[in-house]
Coordinates of C-alpha atoms and ligand atoms in Angstrom, one line a residue:
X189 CA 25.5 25.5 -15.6
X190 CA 25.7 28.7 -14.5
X191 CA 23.5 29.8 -11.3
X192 CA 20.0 30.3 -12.2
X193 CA 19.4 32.9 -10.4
X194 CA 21.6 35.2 -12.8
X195 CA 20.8 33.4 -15.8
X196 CA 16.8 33.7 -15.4
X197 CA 17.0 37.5 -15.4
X198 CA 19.8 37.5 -18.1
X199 CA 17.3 35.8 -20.4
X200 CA 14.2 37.5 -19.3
X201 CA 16.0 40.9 -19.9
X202 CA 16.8 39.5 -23.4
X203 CA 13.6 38.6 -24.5
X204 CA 12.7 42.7 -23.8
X205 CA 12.2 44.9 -26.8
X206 CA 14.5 47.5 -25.8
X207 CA 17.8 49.8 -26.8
X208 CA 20.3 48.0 -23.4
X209 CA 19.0 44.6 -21.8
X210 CA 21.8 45.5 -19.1
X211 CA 19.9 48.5 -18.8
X212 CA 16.5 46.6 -18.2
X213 CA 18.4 44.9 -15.4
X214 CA 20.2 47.7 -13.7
X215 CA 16.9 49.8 -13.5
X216 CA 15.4 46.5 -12.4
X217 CA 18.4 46.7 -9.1
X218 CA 18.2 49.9 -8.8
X219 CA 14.7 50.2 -7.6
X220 CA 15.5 46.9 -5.7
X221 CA 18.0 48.3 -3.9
X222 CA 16.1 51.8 -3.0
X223 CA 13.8 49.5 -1.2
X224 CA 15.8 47.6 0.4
X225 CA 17.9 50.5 2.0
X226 CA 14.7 52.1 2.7
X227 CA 12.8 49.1 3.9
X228 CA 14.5 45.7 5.0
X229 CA 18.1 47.2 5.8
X230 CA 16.5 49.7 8.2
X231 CA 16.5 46.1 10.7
X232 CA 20.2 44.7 9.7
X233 CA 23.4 46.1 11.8
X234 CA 25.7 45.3 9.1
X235 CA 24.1 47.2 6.6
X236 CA 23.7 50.1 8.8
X237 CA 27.0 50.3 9.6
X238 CA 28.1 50.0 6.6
X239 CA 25.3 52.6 5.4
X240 CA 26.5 55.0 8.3
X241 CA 30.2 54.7 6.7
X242 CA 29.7 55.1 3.1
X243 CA 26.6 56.3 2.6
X244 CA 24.7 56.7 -1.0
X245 CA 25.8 58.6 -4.3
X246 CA 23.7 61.2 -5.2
X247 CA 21.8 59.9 -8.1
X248 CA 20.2 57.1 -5.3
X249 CA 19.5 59.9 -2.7
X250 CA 17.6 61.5 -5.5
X251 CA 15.3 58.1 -6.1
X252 CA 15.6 57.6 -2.3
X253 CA 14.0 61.1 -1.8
X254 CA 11.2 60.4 -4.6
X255 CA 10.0 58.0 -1.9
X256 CA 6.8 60.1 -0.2
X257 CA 7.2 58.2 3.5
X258 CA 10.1 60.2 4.6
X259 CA 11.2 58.7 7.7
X260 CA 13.5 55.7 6.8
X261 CA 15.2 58.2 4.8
X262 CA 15.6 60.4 7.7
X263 CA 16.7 57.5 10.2
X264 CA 19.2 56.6 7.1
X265 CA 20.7 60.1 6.8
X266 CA 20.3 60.8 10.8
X267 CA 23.1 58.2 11.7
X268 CA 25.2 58.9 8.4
X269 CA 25.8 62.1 9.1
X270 CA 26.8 61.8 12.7
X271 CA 29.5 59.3 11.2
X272 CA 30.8 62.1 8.8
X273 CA 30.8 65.0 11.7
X274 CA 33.1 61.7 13.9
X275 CA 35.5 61.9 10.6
X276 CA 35.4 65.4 9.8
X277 CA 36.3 65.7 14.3
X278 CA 39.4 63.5 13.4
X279 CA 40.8 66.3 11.1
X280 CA 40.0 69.0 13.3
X281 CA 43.1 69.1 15.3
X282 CA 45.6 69.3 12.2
X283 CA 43.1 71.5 10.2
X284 CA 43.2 74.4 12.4
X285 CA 46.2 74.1 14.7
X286 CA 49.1 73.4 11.7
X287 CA 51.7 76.0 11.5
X288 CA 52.1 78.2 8.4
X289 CA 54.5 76.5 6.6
X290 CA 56.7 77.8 3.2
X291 CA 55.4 78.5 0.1
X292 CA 56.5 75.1 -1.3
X293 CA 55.3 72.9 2.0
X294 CA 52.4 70.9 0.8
X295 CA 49.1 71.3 2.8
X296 CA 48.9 68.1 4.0
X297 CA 45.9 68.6 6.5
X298 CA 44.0 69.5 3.4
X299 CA 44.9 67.0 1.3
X300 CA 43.9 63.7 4.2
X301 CA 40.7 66.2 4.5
X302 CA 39.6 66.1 0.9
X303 CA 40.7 62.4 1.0
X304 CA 38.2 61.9 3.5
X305 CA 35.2 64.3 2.2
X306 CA 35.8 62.2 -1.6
X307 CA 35.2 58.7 0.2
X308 CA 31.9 60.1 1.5
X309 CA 30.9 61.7 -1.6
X310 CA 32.3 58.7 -4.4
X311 CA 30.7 55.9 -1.6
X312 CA 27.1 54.3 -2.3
X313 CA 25.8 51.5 -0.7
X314 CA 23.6 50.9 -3.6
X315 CA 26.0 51.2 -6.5
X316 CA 28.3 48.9 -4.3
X317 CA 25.7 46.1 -4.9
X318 CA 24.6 46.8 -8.3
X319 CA 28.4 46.9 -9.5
X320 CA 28.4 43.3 -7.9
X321 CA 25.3 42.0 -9.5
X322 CA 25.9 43.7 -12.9
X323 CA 29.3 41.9 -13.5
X324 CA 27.8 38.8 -12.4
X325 CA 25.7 39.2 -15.1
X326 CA 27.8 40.4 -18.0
X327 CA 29.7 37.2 -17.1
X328 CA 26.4 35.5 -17.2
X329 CA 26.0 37.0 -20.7
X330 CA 29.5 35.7 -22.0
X331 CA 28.7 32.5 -20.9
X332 CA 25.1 31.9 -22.7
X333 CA 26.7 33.5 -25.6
X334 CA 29.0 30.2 -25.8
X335 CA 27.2 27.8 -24.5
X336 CA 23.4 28.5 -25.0
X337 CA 22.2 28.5 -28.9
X338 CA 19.0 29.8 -27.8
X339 CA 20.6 32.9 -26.1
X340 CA 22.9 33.7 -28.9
X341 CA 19.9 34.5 -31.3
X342 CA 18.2 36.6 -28.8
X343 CA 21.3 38.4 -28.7
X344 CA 21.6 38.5 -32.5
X345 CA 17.8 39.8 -32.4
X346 CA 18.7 42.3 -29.7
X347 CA 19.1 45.7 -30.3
X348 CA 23.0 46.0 -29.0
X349 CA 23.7 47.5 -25.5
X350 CA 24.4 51.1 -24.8
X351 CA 27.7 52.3 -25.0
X352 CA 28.3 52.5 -21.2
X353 CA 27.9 48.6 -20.8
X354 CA 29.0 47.7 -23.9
X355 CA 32.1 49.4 -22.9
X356 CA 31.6 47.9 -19.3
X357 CA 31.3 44.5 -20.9
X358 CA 34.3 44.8 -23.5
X359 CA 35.9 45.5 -20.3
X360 CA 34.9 42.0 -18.7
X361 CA 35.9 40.5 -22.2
X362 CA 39.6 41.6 -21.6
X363 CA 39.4 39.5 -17.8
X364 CA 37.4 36.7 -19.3
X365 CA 39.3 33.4 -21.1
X366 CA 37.5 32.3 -24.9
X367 CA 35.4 35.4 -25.0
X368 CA 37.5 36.4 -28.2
X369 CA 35.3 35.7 -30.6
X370 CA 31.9 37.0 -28.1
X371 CA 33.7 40.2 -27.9
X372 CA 33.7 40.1 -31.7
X373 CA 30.4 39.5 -32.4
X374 CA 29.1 42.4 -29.6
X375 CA 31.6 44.6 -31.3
X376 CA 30.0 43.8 -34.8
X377 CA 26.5 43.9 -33.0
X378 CA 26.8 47.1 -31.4
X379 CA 28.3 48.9 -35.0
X380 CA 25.2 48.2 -36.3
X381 CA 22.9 49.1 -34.1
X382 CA 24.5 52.4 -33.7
X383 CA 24.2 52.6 -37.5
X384 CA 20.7 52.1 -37.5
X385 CA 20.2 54.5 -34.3
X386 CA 22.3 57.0 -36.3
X387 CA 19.3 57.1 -39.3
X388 CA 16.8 57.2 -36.8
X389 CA 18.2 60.4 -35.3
X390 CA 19.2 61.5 -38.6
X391 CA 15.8 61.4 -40.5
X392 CA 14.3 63.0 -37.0
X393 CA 16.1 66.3 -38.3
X394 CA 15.0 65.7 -41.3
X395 CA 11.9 65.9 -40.6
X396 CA 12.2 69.5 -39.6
X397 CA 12.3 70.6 -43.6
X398 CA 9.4 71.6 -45.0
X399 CA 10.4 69.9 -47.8
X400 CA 9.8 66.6 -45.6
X401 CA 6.5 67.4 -44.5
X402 CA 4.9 63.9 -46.0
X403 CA 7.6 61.9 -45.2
X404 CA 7.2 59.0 -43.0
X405 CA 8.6 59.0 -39.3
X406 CA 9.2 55.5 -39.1
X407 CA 11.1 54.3 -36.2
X408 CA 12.4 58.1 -36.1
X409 CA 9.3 59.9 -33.9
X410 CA 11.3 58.7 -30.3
X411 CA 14.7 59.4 -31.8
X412 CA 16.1 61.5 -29.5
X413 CA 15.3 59.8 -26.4
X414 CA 16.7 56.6 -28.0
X415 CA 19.9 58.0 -28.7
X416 CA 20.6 59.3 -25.5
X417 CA 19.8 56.3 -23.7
X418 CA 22.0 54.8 -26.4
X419 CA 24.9 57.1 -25.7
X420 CA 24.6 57.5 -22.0
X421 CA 22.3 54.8 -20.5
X422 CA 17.9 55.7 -19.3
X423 CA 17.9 59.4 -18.2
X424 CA 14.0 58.9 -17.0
X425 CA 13.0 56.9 -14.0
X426 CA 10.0 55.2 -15.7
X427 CA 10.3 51.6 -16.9
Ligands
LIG736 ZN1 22.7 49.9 -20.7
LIG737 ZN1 24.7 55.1 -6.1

């Protein structure tokens, strides 16, 4: 059996009424790891070193800015950006002392600069972890789906995935042995749900013509919202 500790919040996601159970749990690890870097990492050397290095992507600066006391934040950025001033000093002497070279040299200096600026910007200590723990569950997933009856109808009652982790998880489904026939039934799964997501978005336009006036919403009143977090994952930091 699988750990527990992946497969308790696989199943508790599950059992959510919601467009992406991934979702559910990558909001859930989000916030978890905001308050960790804010809280219980502020007291653990690895992590600030590591914090110092890489930093945090700018979506999680944004929920790490939403937090009102704003003096872990400021300990956090403090130290991370004396280690980006110690990298950008590195540069400093083949930045500005490089002769001019021909119209075809390559700026090398420039290029080892960028390098270096993109490794700060691209690095995040939080994404780092919840890339870890989200394929851990998506294997989780494949694994109930095959050997847990239960779990395969609460993914057959689900309401699919949206697209980014169904594509994320078709991806584990190409590195995962006997998840052929899982990968066909999230394929089939997802199809229809973006069917049904399709008439709700649909009839929301609809419902725009006079001529519609008395028609029913539906499921269609919170159709927009649903299709973007369909499309492109929860744009709203509410649960
Ligand atoms: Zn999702
Ligand atoms: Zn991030």
């Amino acid at each position: 059996m699988k750990e527990q500790i992946y497969t308790i919040p696989v199943n508790e996601a599950y059992d959510t009424d919601c467009e992406c159970p991934l979702c559910v749990l990558e909001r859930k690890l989000e916030k978890e790891g905001v308050d960790y870097a804010l809280g219980a990492a502020m007291m653990e050397p690895d992590y600030r070193v590591e914090s110092n290095d890489i930093g945090y992507c700018r979506h999680h600066y944004r929920l790490m800015f939403a937090v009102p006391n704003k003096l872990s934040l400021a300990l956090v950025l403090d130290t991370h950006l004396q280690e980006i001033r110690k990298k950008m000093d590195k540069h400093e002497k083949a930045v500005t002392s490089q002769s001019k070279g021909g119209l075809f040299k390559k700026n090398t200096a420039a290029g080892e600069l960028s390098q270096t600026l993109a490794k700060v910007e691209n690095g995040c200590m939080i994404c780092k972890k919840i890339d870890y723990t989200m394929n851990r569950y998506m294997d989780v997933v494949i694994y109930l789906w095959n050997n847990d009856p239960n779990f395969k109808e609460k993914f057959e009652r689900s309401k699919g995935l949206c697209l980014p982790h169904f594509s994320r998880l078709a991806d584990m489904c190409g590195r995962t042995r006997g998840s052929e026939e899982f990968l066909a039934a999230l394929f089939k799964k997802e199809k229809a749900e973006l069917s049904r997501i399709q008439e709700d978005i649909h009839k929301f336009t609809l419902k725009f013509d006079y001529r519609n006036q008395d028609m029913e919403w539906g499921t269609a009143q919170d159709a927009p919202i649903r299709t973007i977090e369909k499309i492109a994952q929860y744009i709203t930091e509410e649960e």
